[in-house]
Coordinates of C-alpha atoms and ligand atoms in Angstrom, one line a residue:
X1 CA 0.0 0.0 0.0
X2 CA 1.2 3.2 -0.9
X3 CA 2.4 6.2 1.6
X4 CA 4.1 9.2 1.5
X5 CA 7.3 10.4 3.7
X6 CA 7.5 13.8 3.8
X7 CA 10.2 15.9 5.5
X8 CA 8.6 19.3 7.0
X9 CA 9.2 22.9 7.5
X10 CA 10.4 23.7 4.0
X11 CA 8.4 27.0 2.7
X12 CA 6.8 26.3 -0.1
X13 CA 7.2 28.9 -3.5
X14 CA 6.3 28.5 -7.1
X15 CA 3.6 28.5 -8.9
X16 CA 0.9 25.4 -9.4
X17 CA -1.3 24.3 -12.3
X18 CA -5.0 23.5 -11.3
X19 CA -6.9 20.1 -12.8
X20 CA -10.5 20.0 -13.5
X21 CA -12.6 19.6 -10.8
X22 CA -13.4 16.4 -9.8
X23 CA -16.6 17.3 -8.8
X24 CA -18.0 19.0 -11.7
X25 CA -16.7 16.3 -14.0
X26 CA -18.3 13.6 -12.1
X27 CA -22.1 15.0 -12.8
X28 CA -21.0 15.5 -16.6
X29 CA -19.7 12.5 -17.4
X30 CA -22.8 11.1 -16.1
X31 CA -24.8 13.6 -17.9
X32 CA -23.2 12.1 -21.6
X33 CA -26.0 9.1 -20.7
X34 CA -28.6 11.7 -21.7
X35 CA -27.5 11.8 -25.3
X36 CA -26.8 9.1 -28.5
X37 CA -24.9 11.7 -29.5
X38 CA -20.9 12.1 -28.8
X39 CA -19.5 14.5 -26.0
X40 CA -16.5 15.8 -26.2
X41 CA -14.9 16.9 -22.7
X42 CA -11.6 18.6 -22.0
X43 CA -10.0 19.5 -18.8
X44 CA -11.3 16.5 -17.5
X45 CA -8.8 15.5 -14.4
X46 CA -6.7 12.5 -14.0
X47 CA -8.4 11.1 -10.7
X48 CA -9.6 7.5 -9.3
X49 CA -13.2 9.0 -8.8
X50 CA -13.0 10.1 -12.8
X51 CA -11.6 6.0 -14.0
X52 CA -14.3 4.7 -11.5
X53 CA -16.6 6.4 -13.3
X54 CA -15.4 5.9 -17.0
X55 CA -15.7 2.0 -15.8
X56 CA -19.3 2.7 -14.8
X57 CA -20.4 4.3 -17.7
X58 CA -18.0 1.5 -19.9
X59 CA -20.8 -1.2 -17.5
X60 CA -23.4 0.0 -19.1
X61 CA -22.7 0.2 -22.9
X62 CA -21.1 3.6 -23.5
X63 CA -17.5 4.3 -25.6
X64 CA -14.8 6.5 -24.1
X65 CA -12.6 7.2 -25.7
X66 CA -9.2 10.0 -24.9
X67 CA -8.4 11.7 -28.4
X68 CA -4.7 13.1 -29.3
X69 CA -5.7 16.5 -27.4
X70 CA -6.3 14.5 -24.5
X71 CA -10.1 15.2 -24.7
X72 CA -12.3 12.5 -23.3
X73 CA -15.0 11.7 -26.1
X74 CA -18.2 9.3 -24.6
X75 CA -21.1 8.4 -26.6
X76 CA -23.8 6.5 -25.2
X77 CA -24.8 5.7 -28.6
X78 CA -25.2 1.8 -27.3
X79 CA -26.1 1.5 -23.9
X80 CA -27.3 -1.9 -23.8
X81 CA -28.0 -2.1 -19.7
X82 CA -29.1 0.2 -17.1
X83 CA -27.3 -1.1 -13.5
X84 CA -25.0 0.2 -11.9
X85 CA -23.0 -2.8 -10.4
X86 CA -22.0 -3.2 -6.2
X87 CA -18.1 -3.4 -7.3
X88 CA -18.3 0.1 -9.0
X89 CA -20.5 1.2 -6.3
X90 CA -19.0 0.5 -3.3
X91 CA -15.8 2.4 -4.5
X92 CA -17.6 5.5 -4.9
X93 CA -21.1 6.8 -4.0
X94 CA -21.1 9.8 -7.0
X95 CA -21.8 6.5 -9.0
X96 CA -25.8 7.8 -8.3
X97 CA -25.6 10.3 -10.4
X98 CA -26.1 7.6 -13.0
X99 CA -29.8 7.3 -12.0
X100 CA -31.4 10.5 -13.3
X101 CA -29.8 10.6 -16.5
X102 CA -31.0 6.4 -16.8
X103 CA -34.4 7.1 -15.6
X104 CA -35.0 10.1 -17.8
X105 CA -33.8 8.9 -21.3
X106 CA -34.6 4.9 -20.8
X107 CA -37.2 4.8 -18.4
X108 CA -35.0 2.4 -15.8
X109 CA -31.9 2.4 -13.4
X110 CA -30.9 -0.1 -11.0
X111 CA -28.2 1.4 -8.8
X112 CA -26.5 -0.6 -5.9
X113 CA -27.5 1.2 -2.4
X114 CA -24.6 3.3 -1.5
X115 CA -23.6 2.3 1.7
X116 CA -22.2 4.4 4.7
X117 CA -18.7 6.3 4.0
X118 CA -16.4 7.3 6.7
X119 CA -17.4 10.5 6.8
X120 CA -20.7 9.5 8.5
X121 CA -24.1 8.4 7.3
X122 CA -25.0 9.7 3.4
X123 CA -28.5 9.1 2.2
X124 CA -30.1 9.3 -1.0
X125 CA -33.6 9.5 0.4
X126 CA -34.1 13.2 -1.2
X127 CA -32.6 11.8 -4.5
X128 CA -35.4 9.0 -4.5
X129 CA -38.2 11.2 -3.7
X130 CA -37.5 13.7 -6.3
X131 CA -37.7 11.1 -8.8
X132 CA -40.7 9.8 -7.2
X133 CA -42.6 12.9 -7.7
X134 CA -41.5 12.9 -11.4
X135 CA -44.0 9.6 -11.8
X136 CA -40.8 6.7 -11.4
X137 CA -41.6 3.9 -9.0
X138 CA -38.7 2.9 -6.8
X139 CA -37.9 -0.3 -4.9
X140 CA -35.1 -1.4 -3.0
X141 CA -34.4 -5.2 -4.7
X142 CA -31.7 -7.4 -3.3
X143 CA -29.7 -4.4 -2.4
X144 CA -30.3 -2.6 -5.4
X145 CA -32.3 0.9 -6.0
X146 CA -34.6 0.2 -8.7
X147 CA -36.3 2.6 -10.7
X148 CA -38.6 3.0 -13.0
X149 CA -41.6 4.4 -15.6
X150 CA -43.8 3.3 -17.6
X151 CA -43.9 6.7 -19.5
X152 CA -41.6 9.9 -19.9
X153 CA -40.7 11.2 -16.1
X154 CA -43.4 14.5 -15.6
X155 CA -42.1 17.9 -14.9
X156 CA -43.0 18.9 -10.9
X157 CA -42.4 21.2 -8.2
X158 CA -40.0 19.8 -5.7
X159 CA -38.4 21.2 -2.3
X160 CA -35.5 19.7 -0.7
X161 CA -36.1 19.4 2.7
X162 CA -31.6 19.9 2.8
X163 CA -29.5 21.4 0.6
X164 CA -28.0 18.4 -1.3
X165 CA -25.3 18.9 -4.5
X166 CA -25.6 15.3 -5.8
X167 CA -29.9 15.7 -5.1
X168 CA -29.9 18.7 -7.2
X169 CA -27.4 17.4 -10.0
X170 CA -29.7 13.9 -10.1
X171 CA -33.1 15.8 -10.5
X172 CA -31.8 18.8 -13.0
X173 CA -30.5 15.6 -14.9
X174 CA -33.9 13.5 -14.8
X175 CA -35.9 17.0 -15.5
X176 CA -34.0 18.0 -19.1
X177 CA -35.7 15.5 -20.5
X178 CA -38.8 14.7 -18.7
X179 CA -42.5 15.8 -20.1
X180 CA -43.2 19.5 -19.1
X181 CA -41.7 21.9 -16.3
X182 CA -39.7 21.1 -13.1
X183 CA -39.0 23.6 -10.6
X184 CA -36.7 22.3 -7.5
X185 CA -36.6 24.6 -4.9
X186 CA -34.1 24.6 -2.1
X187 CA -31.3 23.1 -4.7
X188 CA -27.7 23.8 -4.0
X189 CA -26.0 26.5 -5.6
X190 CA -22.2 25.1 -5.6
X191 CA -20.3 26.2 -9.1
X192 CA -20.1 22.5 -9.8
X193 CA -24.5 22.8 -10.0
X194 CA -23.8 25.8 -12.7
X195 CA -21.0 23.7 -14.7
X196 CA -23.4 21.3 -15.1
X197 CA -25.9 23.4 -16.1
X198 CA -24.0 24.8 -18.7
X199 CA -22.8 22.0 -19.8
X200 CA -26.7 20.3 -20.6
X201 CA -27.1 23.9 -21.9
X202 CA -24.9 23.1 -24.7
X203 CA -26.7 19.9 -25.6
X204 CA -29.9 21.7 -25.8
X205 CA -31.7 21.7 -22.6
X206 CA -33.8 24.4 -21.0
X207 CA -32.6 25.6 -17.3
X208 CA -33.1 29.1 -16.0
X209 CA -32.1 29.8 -12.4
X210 CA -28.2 29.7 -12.1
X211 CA -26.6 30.6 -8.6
X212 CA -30.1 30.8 -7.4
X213 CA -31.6 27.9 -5.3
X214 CA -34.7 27.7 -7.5
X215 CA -34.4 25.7 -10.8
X216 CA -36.6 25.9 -13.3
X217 CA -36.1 23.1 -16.7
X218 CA -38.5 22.7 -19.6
X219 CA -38.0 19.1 -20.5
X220 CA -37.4 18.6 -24.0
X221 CA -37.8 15.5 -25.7
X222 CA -33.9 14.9 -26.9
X223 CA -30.7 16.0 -26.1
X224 CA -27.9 16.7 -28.2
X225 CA -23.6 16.6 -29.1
X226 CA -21.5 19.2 -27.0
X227 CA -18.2 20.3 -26.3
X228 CA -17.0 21.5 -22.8
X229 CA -14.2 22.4 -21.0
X230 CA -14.8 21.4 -17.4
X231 CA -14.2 23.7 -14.7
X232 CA -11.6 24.3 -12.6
X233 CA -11.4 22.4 -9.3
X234 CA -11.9 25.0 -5.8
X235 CA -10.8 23.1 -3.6
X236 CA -7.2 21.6 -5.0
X237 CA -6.4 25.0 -5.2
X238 CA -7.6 26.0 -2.1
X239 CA -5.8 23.3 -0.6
X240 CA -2.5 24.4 -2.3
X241 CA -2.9 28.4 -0.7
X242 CA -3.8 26.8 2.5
X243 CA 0.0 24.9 2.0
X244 CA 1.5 27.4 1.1
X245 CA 0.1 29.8 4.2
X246 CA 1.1 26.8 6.7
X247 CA 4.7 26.5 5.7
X248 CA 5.0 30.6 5.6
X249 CA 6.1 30.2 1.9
X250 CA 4.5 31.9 -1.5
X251 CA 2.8 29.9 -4.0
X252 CA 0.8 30.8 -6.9
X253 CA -2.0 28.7 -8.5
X254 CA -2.8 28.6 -12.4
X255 CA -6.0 28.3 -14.3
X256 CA -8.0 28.5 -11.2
X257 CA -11.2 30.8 -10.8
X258 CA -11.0 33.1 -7.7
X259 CA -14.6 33.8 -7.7
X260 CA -15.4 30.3 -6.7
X261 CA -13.1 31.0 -4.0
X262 CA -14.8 33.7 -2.1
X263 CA -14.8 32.7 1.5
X264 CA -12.0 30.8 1.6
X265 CA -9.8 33.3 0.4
X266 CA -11.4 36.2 2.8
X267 CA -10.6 33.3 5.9
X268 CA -7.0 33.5 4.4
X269 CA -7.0 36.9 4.5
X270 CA -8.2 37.0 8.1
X271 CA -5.4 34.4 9.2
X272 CA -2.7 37.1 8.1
X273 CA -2.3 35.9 4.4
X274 CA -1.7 37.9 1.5
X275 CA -4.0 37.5 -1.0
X276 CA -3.4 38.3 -4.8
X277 CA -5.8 37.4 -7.5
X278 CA -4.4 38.0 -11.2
X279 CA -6.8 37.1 -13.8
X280 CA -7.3 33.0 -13.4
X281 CA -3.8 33.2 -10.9
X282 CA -4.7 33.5 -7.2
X283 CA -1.3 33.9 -5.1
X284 CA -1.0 32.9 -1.0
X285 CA 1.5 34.9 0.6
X286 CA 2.4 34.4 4.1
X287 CA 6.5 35.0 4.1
X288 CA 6.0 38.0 6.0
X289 CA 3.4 38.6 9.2
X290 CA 1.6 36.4 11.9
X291 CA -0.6 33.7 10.7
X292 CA -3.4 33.6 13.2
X293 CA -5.8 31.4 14.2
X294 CA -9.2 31.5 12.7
X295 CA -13.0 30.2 13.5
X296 CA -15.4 29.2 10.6
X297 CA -18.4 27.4 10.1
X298 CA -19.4 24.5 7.3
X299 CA -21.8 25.7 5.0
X300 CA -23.6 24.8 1.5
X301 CA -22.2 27.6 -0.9
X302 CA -21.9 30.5 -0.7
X303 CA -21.0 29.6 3.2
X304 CA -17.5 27.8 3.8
X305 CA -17.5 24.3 1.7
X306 CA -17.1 21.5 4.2
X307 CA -14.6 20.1 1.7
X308 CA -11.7 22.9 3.2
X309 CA -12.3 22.3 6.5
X310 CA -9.7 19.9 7.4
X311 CA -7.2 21.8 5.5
X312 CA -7.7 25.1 7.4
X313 CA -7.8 22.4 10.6
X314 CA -4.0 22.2 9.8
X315 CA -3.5 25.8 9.4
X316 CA -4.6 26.3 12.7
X317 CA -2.8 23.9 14.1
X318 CA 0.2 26.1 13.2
X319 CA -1.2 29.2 13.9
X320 CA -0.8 31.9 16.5
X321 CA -4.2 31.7 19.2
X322 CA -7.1 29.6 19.3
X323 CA -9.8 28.6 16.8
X324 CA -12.9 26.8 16.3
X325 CA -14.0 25.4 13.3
X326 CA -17.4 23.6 13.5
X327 CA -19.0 21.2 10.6
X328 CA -22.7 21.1 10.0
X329 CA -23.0 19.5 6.5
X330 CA -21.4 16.0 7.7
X331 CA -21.1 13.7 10.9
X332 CA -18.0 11.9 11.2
X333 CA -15.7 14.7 9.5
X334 CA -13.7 15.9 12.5
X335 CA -11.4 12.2 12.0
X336 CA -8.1 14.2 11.3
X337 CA -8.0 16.1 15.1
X338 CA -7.0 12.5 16.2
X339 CA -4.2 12.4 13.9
X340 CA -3.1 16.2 14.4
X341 CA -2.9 15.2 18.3
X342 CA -0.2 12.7 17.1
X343 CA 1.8 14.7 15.8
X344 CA 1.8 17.2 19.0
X345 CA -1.4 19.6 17.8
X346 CA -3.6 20.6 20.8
X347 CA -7.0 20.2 19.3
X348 CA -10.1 19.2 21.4
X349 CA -12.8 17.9 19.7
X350 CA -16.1 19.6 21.3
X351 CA -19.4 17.8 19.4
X352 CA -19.8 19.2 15.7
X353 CA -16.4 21.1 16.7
X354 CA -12.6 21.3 17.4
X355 CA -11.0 23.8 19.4
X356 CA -8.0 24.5 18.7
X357 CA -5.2 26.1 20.3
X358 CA -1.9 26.7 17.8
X359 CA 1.6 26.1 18.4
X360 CA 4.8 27.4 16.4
X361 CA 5.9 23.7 16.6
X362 CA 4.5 20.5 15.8
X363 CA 6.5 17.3 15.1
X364 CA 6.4 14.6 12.2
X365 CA 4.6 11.4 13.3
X366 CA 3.0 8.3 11.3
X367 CA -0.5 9.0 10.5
X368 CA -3.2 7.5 9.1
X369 CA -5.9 9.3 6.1
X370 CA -9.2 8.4 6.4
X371 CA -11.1 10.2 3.7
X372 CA -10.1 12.2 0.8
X373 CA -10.0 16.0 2.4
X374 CA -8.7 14.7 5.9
X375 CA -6.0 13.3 3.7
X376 CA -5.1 16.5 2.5
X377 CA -5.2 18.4 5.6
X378 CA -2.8 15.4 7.0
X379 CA -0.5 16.1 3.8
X380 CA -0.7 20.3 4.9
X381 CA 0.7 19.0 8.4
X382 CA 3.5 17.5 7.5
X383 CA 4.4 19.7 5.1
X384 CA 4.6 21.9 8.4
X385 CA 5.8 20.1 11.0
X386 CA 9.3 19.6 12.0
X387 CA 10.7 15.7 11.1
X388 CA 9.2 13.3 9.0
X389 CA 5.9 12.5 8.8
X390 CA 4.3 9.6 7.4
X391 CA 0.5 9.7 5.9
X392 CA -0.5 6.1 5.2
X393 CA -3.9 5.0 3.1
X394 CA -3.1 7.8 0.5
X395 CA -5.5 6.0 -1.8
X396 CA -8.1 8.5 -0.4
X397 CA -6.3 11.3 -1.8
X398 CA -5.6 9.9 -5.3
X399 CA -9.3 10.1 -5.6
X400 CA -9.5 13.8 -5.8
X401 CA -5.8 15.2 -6.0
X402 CA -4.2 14.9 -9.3
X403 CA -0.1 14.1 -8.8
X404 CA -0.5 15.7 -5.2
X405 CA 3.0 15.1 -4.7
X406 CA 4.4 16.0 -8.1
X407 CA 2.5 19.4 -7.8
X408 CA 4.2 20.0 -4.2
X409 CA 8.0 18.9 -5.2
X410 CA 7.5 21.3 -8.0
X411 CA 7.4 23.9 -5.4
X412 CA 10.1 22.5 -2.9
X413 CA 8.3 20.3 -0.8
X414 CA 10.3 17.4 0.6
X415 CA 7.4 14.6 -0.1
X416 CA 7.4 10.9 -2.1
X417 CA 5.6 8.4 -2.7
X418 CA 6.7 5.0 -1.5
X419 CA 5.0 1.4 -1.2
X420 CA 5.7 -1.1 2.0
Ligands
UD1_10 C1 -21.0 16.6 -2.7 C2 -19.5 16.5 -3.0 C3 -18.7 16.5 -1.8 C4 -19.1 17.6 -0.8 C5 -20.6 17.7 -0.6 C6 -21.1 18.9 0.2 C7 -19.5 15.4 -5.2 C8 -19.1 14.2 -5.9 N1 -19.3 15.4 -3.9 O1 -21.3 15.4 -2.0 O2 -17.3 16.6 -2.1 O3 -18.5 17.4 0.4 O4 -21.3 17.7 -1.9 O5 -20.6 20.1 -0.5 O6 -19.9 16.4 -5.7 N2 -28.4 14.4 2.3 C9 -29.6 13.8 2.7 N3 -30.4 13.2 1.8 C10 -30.0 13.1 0.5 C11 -28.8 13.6 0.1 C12 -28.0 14.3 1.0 O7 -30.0 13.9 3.9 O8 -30.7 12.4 -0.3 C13 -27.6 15.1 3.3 C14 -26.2 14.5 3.5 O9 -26.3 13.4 4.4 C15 -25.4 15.6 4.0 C16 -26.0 16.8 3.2 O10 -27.3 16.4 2.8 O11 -25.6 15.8 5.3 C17 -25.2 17.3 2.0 O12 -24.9 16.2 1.2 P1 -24.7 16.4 -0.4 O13 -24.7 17.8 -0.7 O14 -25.8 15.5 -1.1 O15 -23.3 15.8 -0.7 P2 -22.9 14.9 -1.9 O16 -23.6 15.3 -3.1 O17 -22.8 13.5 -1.5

């Protein structure tokens, strides 16, 4: 199993190209099933989560295929099943988003339950009852989600009783091409929703409603070709400013979008960081000054994504005063306190919160990731801690960071990648 070593205290200063995001690419790529027509995607990142689903979509019938600019072309032309297999699954619960896009253009879906994660209990319950209201009958069969309809899915007027991303991506996805008009109230408004949006723009659907939380989609009755450029991913890069502030060094990331970025980058302002944002170049400074602690709070966006909170866990950790930083989108996602403590961070965890009180010094310990951002946040804290750290089970973070560690040595850090 893989782990990296990583030798601390080393400032970090260069600049950093950002992937795709994850994220958005993961509702798109699922969105090609909406179309017998070919989709042509660039900026697509090179991720776990992104072959996991490129397998899924292979499960069911659909070509992908990578052309010589590296543009990922799918067409569902022949999809010749409509389940979504345990193996696939298991691996990764954004497999659901195959079910709206099934449901709406073949009228079935069978997706295995997704089970619990380690970051606490994730249901689909608000997934199933939007489709529910759009005429599909659902059954749980032999650990399956089964959906289906007799006729086209009907437009309707759905609420979310909580703000869910992958909710709102499943139903905009079922609505383009059911009978008549959806509005979904109470959907998220994360820039992954509008990516998607945009992107079943260019293959003809009708959506009005961007960065508000009411959607509105005419259904139309078929869906066409479309190129897209995926967007950039948020939170790589703001894990990369949130390095670069911890090891008091200057980094610049490349081809990201600052205005996806807007509370994080006001939190790194209020720690003591300088902030520049050049065009699609956003630039952490911290060689000069105090990095101090912060407090935030989880939120759907526009609030503070729950996806950087472990990172600015680290920050603290090495920052002058105390902090608290409380999560309210998941349970279970406090897991890399216990870690920090190992490595001589004083953080008490207090409920949905951690308290914690920073040092100048921590030291390099063996640690252990446990989900994809925590992983990150345990790669930040070695980065600045004195010694060598270990962070074992870095298979989390190859799901969501593309060539972590290539991107860091690029800009001095001290950090491989070795097997046991
Ligand atoms: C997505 C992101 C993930 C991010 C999260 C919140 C992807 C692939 N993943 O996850 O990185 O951390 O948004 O920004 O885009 N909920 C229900 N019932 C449902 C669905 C969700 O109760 O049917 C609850 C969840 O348990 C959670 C909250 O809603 O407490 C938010 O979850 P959701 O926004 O759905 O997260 P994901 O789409 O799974």
């Amino acid at each position: 199993m893989d782990y990296f070593k990583i030798r601390g205290k080393t400032p970090l200063h260069g600049r950093i190209p950002i992937s795709g995001a994850k994220n958005a690419a993961l509702p798109i790529l699922a969105a090609t099933l909406l179309t017998d027509k070919m989709s042509t995607l660039l900026n697509v990142p090179h991720l776990n989560d992104i072959t996991t689903m490129v397998e899924l979509l292979g499960a069911l019938g659909t070509d992908v295929a990578i052309d010589e600019s590296m543009a990922l072309k799918v067409s569902a032309a022949q999809v010749n099943n409509q389940r979504a297999p345990y193996e696939l699954v298991k691996t990764m619960r954004a497999s659901i988003l195959v079910m709206g896009p099934l449901l709406a253009r073949f009228g079935r879906a069978e997706v295995s339950f997704p089970g619990g994660c380690a970051i606490g209990n994730r249901p689909v319950d608000l997934h199933l009852k939007g489709f529910e209201a759009m005429g599909a009958s659902i059954d749980v069969r032999d650990g399956y989600i089964v959906g289906s309809t007799e006729n086209r899915l009907k437009g309707c007027d759905f609420t979310f009783d909580t703000v869910t991303v992958g909710g709102t991506e499943n139903l905009l996805m079922a609505a383009v091409l059911a009978e008549g008009r959806t509005v979904l109230r109470n959907a998220a408004r994360e820039p992954e929703i509008n990516d998607l949006i945009a992107f079943l723009r260019g293959m003809g659907a009708e959506i009005e409603g961007d960065d508000t939380s009411t959607l509105v989609i005419n259904g139309v009755s078929k869906l066409g070709a479309n190129h897209y450029s995926v967007m950039p991913d948020r939170i790589e890069a703001g894990t990369f400013l949130v390095a670069a502030a911890a090891t008091r060094g200057c980094v610049t990331v490349e081809n990201a979008n600052a205005e996806h970025l807007g509370i994080v980058l006001e939190k790194l302002r209020d720690a003591g960081v300088k902030v520049i944002v050049e065009g699609n170049s956003i630039t952490a400074d911290m060689t000069e000054g105090q990095l101090t602690s912060i407090d935030l709070i989880t939120a759907p966006y526009p609030g503070f994504p729950t996806d950087m909170q472990a990172q600015f866990t680290a920050l603290n950790v090495v920052a002058h005063g105390v902090g608290r930083i409380t999560e309210t989108i998941f349970e279970n996602r406090l897991m890399q306190a216990h870690e920090m403590s190992r490595m001589g961070a004083n953080i008490t965890v207090d409920g949905h919160s951690v308290i914690i009180r920073g040092k100048s010094n921590i030291d390099g310990a063996p640690v252990m990731a446990s989900d994809l951002r925590a992983s990150a946040s345990l790669v930040i804290a070695g980065l600045a801690a004195n010694g060598e750290t270990h962070v074992d089970r870095i298979y989390h973070i190859d799901r969501g960071y593309e060539r972590i560690e290539e991107k860091l040595q690029a800009v001095g850090a001290d950090i491989v990648r070795k097997s046991r």
